[in-house]
mmCIF file of C-alpha atoms in Angstrom:
data_model
loop_
_atom_site.group_PDB
_atom_site.id
_atom_site.type_symbol
_atom_site.label_atom_id
_atom_site.label_comp_id
_atom_site.label_asym_id
_atom_site.label_seq_id
_atom_site.Cartn_x
_atom_site.Cartn_y
_atom_site.Cartn_z
ATOM 1 C CA UNK A 20 -70.230 6.018 25.839
ATOM 2 C CA UNK A 21 -71.450 4.106 28.927
ATOM 3 C CA UNK A 22 -69.222 3.483 31.949
ATOM 4 C CA UNK A 23 -68.380 -0.119 30.906
ATOM 5 C CA UNK A 24 -67.169 0.961 27.447
ATOM 6 C CA UNK A 25 -65.113 3.768 28.978
ATOM 7 C CA UNK A 26 -63.487 1.266 31.327
ATOM 8 C CA UNK A 27 -62.580 -1.080 28.450
ATOM 9 C CA UNK A 28 -61.153 1.754 26.350
ATOM 10 C CA UNK A 29 -59.067 3.047 29.256
ATOM 11 C CA UNK A 30 -57.724 -0.409 30.085
ATOM 12 C CA UNK A 31 -56.800 -1.117 26.454
ATOM 13 C CA UNK A 32 -54.758 2.067 25.997
ATOM 14 C CA UNK A 33 -51.634 1.058 27.934
ATOM 15 C CA UNK A 34 -51.582 -2.339 26.186
ATOM 16 C CA UNK A 35 -51.668 -0.736 22.744
ATOM 17 C CA UNK A 36 -48.864 1.604 23.714
ATOM 18 C CA UNK A 37 -46.873 -1.339 25.039
ATOM 19 C CA UNK A 38 -47.350 -3.312 21.845
ATOM 20 C CA UNK A 39 -46.333 -0.351 19.665
ATOM 21 C CA UNK A 40 -42.999 -0.208 21.478
ATOM 22 C CA UNK A 41 -42.206 -3.895 21.206
ATOM 23 C CA UNK A 42 -40.723 -3.861 17.687
ATOM 24 C CA UNK A 43 -37.313 -5.460 17.397
ATOM 25 C CA UNK A 44 -34.468 -2.981 17.364
ATOM 26 C CA UNK A 45 -32.453 -2.975 14.138
ATOM 27 C CA UNK A 46 -28.937 -4.392 14.535
ATOM 28 C CA UNK A 47 -26.256 -1.758 15.004
ATOM 29 C CA UNK A 48 -23.229 -3.807 13.963
ATOM 30 C CA UNK A 49 -21.275 -3.011 10.801
ATOM 31 C CA UNK A 50 -20.014 -5.123 7.930
ATOM 32 C CA UNK A 51 -17.524 -3.813 5.390
ATOM 33 C CA UNK A 52 -16.126 -5.287 2.189
ATOM 34 C CA UNK A 53 -13.022 -3.680 0.694
ATOM 35 C CA UNK A 54 -12.447 -4.351 -3.008
ATOM 36 C CA UNK A 55 -8.900 -3.692 -4.219
ATOM 37 C CA UNK A 56 -8.133 -3.185 -7.900
ATOM 38 C CA UNK A 57 -5.091 -5.258 -8.889
ATOM 39 C CA UNK A 58 -5.034 -4.532 -12.603
ATOM 40 C CA UNK A 59 -2.196 -2.926 -14.536
ATOM 41 C CA UNK A 60 -0.380 -0.047 -12.883
ATOM 42 C CA UNK A 61 -3.030 0.296 -10.174
ATOM 43 C CA UNK A 62 -0.996 -2.207 -8.156
ATOM 44 C CA UNK A 63 1.304 0.734 -7.431
ATOM 45 C CA UNK A 64 -1.459 2.157 -5.226
ATOM 46 C CA UNK A 65 -1.492 -0.794 -2.813
ATOM 47 C CA UNK A 66 0.175 1.146 -0.004
ATOM 48 C CA UNK A 67 -2.880 3.421 0.044
ATOM 49 C CA UNK A 68 -5.171 0.401 0.256
ATOM 50 C CA UNK A 69 -3.178 -0.826 3.256
ATOM 51 C CA UNK A 70 -3.681 2.555 4.949
ATOM 52 C CA UNK A 71 -7.433 2.320 4.315
ATOM 53 C CA UNK A 72 -7.531 -1.166 5.833
ATOM 54 C CA UNK A 73 -5.611 0.043 8.884
ATOM 55 C CA UNK A 74 -8.217 2.757 9.399
ATOM 56 C CA UNK A 75 -11.064 0.282 9.084
ATOM 57 C CA UNK A 76 -9.499 -2.175 11.530
ATOM 58 C CA UNK A 77 -9.007 0.621 14.056
ATOM 59 C CA UNK A 78 -12.641 1.730 13.786
ATOM 60 C CA UNK A 79 -14.485 -1.597 13.726
ATOM 61 C CA UNK A 80 -15.642 -3.135 16.991
ATOM 62 C CA UNK A 81 -16.502 -6.525 18.436
ATOM 63 C CA UNK A 82 -19.401 -8.028 16.492
ATOM 64 C CA UNK A 83 -18.482 -6.163 13.281
ATOM 65 C CA UNK A 84 -17.432 -8.031 10.131
ATOM 66 C CA UNK A 85 -14.848 -7.293 7.446
ATOM 67 C CA UNK A 86 -13.644 -8.857 4.218
ATOM 68 C CA UNK A 87 -10.961 -7.767 1.748
ATOM 69 C CA UNK A 88 -10.878 -9.048 -1.814
ATOM 70 C CA UNK A 89 -8.985 -8.357 -4.999
ATOM 71 C CA UNK A 90 -10.549 -7.194 -8.248
ATOM 72 C CA UNK A 91 -9.080 -9.239 -11.074
ATOM 73 C CA UNK A 92 -10.164 -10.703 -14.402
ATOM 74 C CA UNK A 93 -13.041 -12.694 -12.858
ATOM 75 C CA UNK A 94 -13.898 -11.360 -9.409
ATOM 76 C CA UNK A 95 -17.124 -13.224 -8.635
ATOM 77 C CA UNK A 96 -15.242 -15.949 -6.800
ATOM 78 C CA UNK A 97 -14.295 -16.914 -3.245
ATOM 79 C CA UNK A 98 -10.681 -17.337 -4.369
ATOM 80 C CA UNK A 99 -10.370 -13.571 -4.654
ATOM 81 C CA UNK A 100 -11.123 -13.013 -0.956
ATOM 82 C CA UNK A 101 -7.825 -12.246 0.777
ATOM 83 C CA UNK A 102 -9.235 -12.408 4.313
ATOM 84 C CA UNK A 103 -12.574 -12.214 6.119
ATOM 85 C CA UNK A 104 -13.699 -12.373 9.729
ATOM 86 C CA UNK A 105 -16.266 -11.299 12.304
ATOM 87 C CA UNK A 106 -14.651 -9.819 15.388
ATOM 88 C CA UNK A 107 -15.149 -11.703 18.628
ATOM 89 C CA UNK A 108 -17.076 -10.106 21.494
ATOM 90 C CA UNK A 109 -13.999 -10.498 23.687
ATOM 91 C CA UNK A 110 -11.789 -7.423 23.049
ATOM 92 C CA UNK A 111 -8.508 -9.319 23.455
ATOM 93 C CA UNK A 112 -9.559 -11.933 20.895
ATOM 94 C CA UNK A 113 -10.850 -9.229 18.533
ATOM 95 C CA UNK A 114 -7.488 -7.452 18.731
ATOM 96 C CA UNK A 115 -5.694 -10.696 17.832
ATOM 97 C CA UNK A 116 -8.040 -11.101 14.853
ATOM 98 C CA UNK A 117 -7.212 -7.588 13.703
ATOM 99 C CA UNK A 118 -3.472 -8.272 13.878
ATOM 100 C CA UNK A 119 -3.877 -11.465 11.860
ATOM 101 C CA UNK A 120 -6.026 -9.643 9.331
ATOM 102 C CA UNK A 121 -3.404 -6.931 8.850
ATOM 103 C CA UNK A 122 -0.710 -9.582 8.426
ATOM 104 C CA UNK A 123 -2.760 -11.292 5.693
ATOM 105 C CA UNK A 124 -3.109 -7.983 3.814
ATOM 106 C CA UNK A 125 0.575 -7.138 4.201
ATOM 107 C CA UNK A 126 1.547 -10.586 2.918
ATOM 108 C CA UNK A 127 -0.767 -10.233 -0.068
ATOM 109 C CA UNK A 128 0.701 -6.830 -0.969
ATOM 110 C CA UNK A 129 4.275 -8.100 -0.597
ATOM 111 C CA UNK A 130 3.676 -11.112 -2.841
ATOM 112 C CA UNK A 131 1.709 -9.378 -5.611
ATOM 113 C CA UNK A 132 4.211 -9.116 -8.453
ATOM 114 C CA UNK A 133 1.975 -8.654 -11.477
ATOM 115 C CA UNK A 134 -1.386 -6.993 -12.017
ATOM 116 C CA UNK A 135 -4.352 -8.842 -13.514
ATOM 117 C CA UNK A 136 -5.045 -8.633 -17.239
ATOM 118 C CA UNK A 137 -8.675 -7.526 -16.817
ATOM 119 C CA UNK A 138 -10.824 -5.687 -14.283
ATOM 120 C CA UNK A 139 -14.107 -7.285 -13.227
ATOM 121 C CA UNK A 140 -15.483 -4.641 -10.847
ATOM 122 C CA UNK A 141 -19.094 -5.784 -11.206
ATOM 123 C CA UNK A 142 -18.213 -9.347 -10.230
ATOM 124 C CA UNK A 143 -16.442 -8.044 -7.143
ATOM 125 C CA UNK A 144 -19.442 -5.933 -6.129
ATOM 126 C CA UNK A 145 -21.746 -8.928 -6.553
ATOM 127 C CA UNK A 146 -19.484 -11.019 -4.341
ATOM 128 C CA UNK A 147 -19.440 -8.189 -1.799
ATOM 129 C CA UNK A 148 -23.240 -7.941 -1.604
ATOM 130 C CA UNK A 149 -23.526 -11.671 -0.943
ATOM 131 C CA UNK A 150 -21.050 -11.489 1.930
ATOM 132 C CA UNK A 151 -22.602 -8.363 3.454
ATOM 133 C CA UNK A 152 -26.149 -9.698 3.351
ATOM 134 C CA UNK A 153 -25.072 -12.977 4.944
ATOM 135 C CA UNK A 154 -23.607 -11.136 7.947
ATOM 136 C CA UNK A 155 -27.018 -9.712 8.891
ATOM 137 C CA UNK A 156 -25.312 -6.444 9.880
ATOM 138 C CA UNK A 157 -27.362 -3.301 10.304
ATOM 139 C CA UNK A 158 -24.832 -1.096 8.486
ATOM 140 C CA UNK A 159 -23.248 -2.440 5.310
ATOM 141 C CA UNK A 160 -20.456 -0.907 3.239
ATOM 142 C CA UNK A 161 -18.684 -1.716 -0.023
ATOM 143 C CA UNK A 162 -15.448 0.210 -0.519
ATOM 144 C CA UNK A 163 -14.147 0.132 -4.105
ATOM 145 C CA UNK A 164 -10.468 1.026 -4.331
ATOM 146 C CA UNK A 165 -10.169 1.434 -8.100
ATOM 147 C CA UNK A 166 -10.020 3.794 -11.046
ATOM 148 C CA UNK A 167 -13.506 2.361 -11.928
ATOM 149 C CA UNK A 168 -12.412 1.421 -15.455
ATOM 150 C CA UNK A 169 -14.035 -1.972 -16.006
ATOM 151 C CA UNK A 170 -12.216 -4.127 -18.561
ATOM 152 C CA UNK A 171 -13.871 -7.538 -18.931
ATOM 153 C CA UNK A 172 -12.806 -10.743 -20.659
ATOM 154 C CA UNK A 173 -14.801 -11.111 -23.885
ATOM 155 C CA UNK A 174 -17.056 -13.891 -22.547
ATOM 156 C CA UNK A 175 -18.028 -12.243 -19.247
ATOM 157 C CA UNK A 176 -21.551 -10.779 -18.977
ATOM 158 C CA UNK A 177 -21.965 -7.975 -16.450
ATOM 159 C CA UNK A 178 -24.466 -5.516 -18.020
ATOM 160 C CA UNK A 179 -27.339 -6.202 -15.633
ATOM 161 C CA UNK A 180 -28.750 -4.455 -12.523
ATOM 162 C CA UNK A 181 -27.131 -5.097 -9.129
ATOM 163 C CA UNK A 182 -29.236 -5.310 -5.963
ATOM 164 C CA UNK A 183 -27.638 -3.019 -3.376
ATOM 165 C CA UNK A 184 -30.534 -2.406 -0.992
ATOM 166 C CA UNK A 185 -29.410 -0.493 2.110
ATOM 167 C CA UNK A 186 -25.726 -0.761 1.193
ATOM 168 C CA UNK A 187 -23.348 2.207 1.288
ATOM 169 C CA UNK A 188 -20.998 2.115 -1.706
ATOM 170 C CA UNK A 189 -17.897 4.305 -1.495
ATOM 171 C CA UNK A 190 -15.433 4.715 -4.373
ATOM 172 C CA UNK A 191 -11.917 5.426 -3.122
ATOM 173 C CA UNK A 192 -8.840 6.842 -4.818
ATOM 174 C CA UNK A 193 -10.486 7.029 -8.255
ATOM 175 C CA UNK A 194 -7.335 7.905 -10.160
ATOM 176 C CA UNK A 195 -7.418 9.501 -13.586
ATOM 177 C CA UNK A 196 -6.255 7.558 -16.616
ATOM 178 C CA UNK A 197 -4.010 8.995 -19.318
ATOM 179 C CA UNK A 198 -6.993 9.142 -21.655
ATOM 180 C CA UNK A 199 -8.855 11.279 -19.104
ATOM 181 C CA UNK A 200 -6.368 14.070 -19.699
ATOM 182 C CA UNK A 201 -7.352 14.061 -23.364
ATOM 183 C CA UNK A 202 -11.084 14.027 -22.637
ATOM 184 C CA UNK A 203 -12.014 14.636 -18.966
ATOM 185 C CA UNK A 204 -15.584 13.595 -19.776
ATOM 186 C CA UNK A 205 -14.424 9.951 -19.737
ATOM 187 C CA UNK A 206 -13.567 10.280 -16.045
ATOM 188 C CA UNK A 207 -16.844 12.024 -15.228
ATOM 189 C CA UNK A 208 -18.798 9.436 -17.209
ATOM 190 C CA UNK A 209 -17.225 6.558 -15.237
ATOM 191 C CA UNK A 210 -18.283 8.158 -11.979
ATOM 192 C CA UNK A 211 -21.773 8.933 -13.250
ATOM 193 C CA UNK A 212 -22.258 5.439 -14.656
ATOM 194 C CA UNK A 213 -21.359 3.739 -11.373
ATOM 195 C CA UNK A 214 -23.427 6.171 -9.361
ATOM 196 C CA UNK A 215 -26.433 5.364 -11.561
ATOM 197 C CA UNK A 216 -25.959 1.588 -11.119
ATOM 198 C CA UNK A 217 -25.623 1.874 -7.360
ATOM 199 C CA UNK A 218 -28.576 4.193 -6.800
ATOM 200 C CA UNK A 219 -30.741 2.231 -9.228
ATOM 201 C CA UNK A 220 -29.899 -0.901 -7.226
ATOM 202 C CA UNK A 221 -31.101 0.655 -3.967
ATOM 203 C CA UNK A 222 -27.755 1.717 -2.486
ATOM 204 C CA UNK A 223 -26.193 5.097 -1.844
ATOM 205 C CA UNK A 224 -23.018 6.373 -3.469
ATOM 206 C CA UNK A 225 -20.063 8.498 -2.400
ATOM 207 C CA UNK A 226 -16.626 9.239 -3.797
ATOM 208 C CA UNK A 227 -13.644 9.960 -1.530
ATOM 209 C CA UNK A 228 -10.424 10.755 -3.341
ATOM 210 C CA UNK A 229 -8.767 12.675 -0.525
ATOM 211 C CA UNK A 230 -7.513 9.867 1.695
ATOM 212 C CA UNK A 231 -6.579 12.412 4.349
ATOM 213 C CA UNK A 232 -10.313 12.478 5.085
ATOM 214 C CA UNK A 233 -10.741 8.841 6.004
ATOM 215 C CA UNK A 234 -12.817 9.906 9.003
ATOM 216 C CA UNK A 235 -15.654 10.178 6.461
ATOM 217 C CA UNK A 236 -15.457 6.506 5.417
ATOM 218 C CA UNK A 237 -17.937 5.138 7.928
ATOM 219 C CA UNK A 238 -20.846 7.480 8.555
ATOM 220 C CA UNK A 239 -23.609 7.098 11.108
ATOM 221 C CA UNK A 240 -27.073 6.340 9.795
#
């Protein structure tokens, strides 16, 4: 290599290194969507859902987003969203938003007198993915507070893949049904079926039944 070529190669090296380090940093904010089963006797578990929400509100920061929605007979609908917000960058305003959010959840729990006739979990998850993707957050979570027993109206179609790319899906408080005591495989099959749908859709799956371990809800990537 002659001296001119060596000079060009040497001069180009810092530029290439500079360009390689200029990629945009992925966003670090979080967005969470809490789905609450309101069917049948599962409404008796609402106090646990309120505790989960309190944990989330305490651990989300300015710039993070949160939504809470009910799972009912047809959950792919804005009407099922109890509250949603993105926390302001000003801490005092964000704290006010958190107080208002908690009040909305407490009011919902106090006024819920009767559970829904059916349980459209898939519709709720679809609604959750739309919300999470629209936030543009770097870390996205769907929390499903349910026994995972989907019971659909006869005309609802939900047996199709769900796109869950880069979304953490966490099943919470997956209680056992009376029928599970007769055949425990029903319970295990519900968990396995949902895990398959989530992983096949590009998400990751966890189950947390011990709500004393809520420090495991939001994990660092």
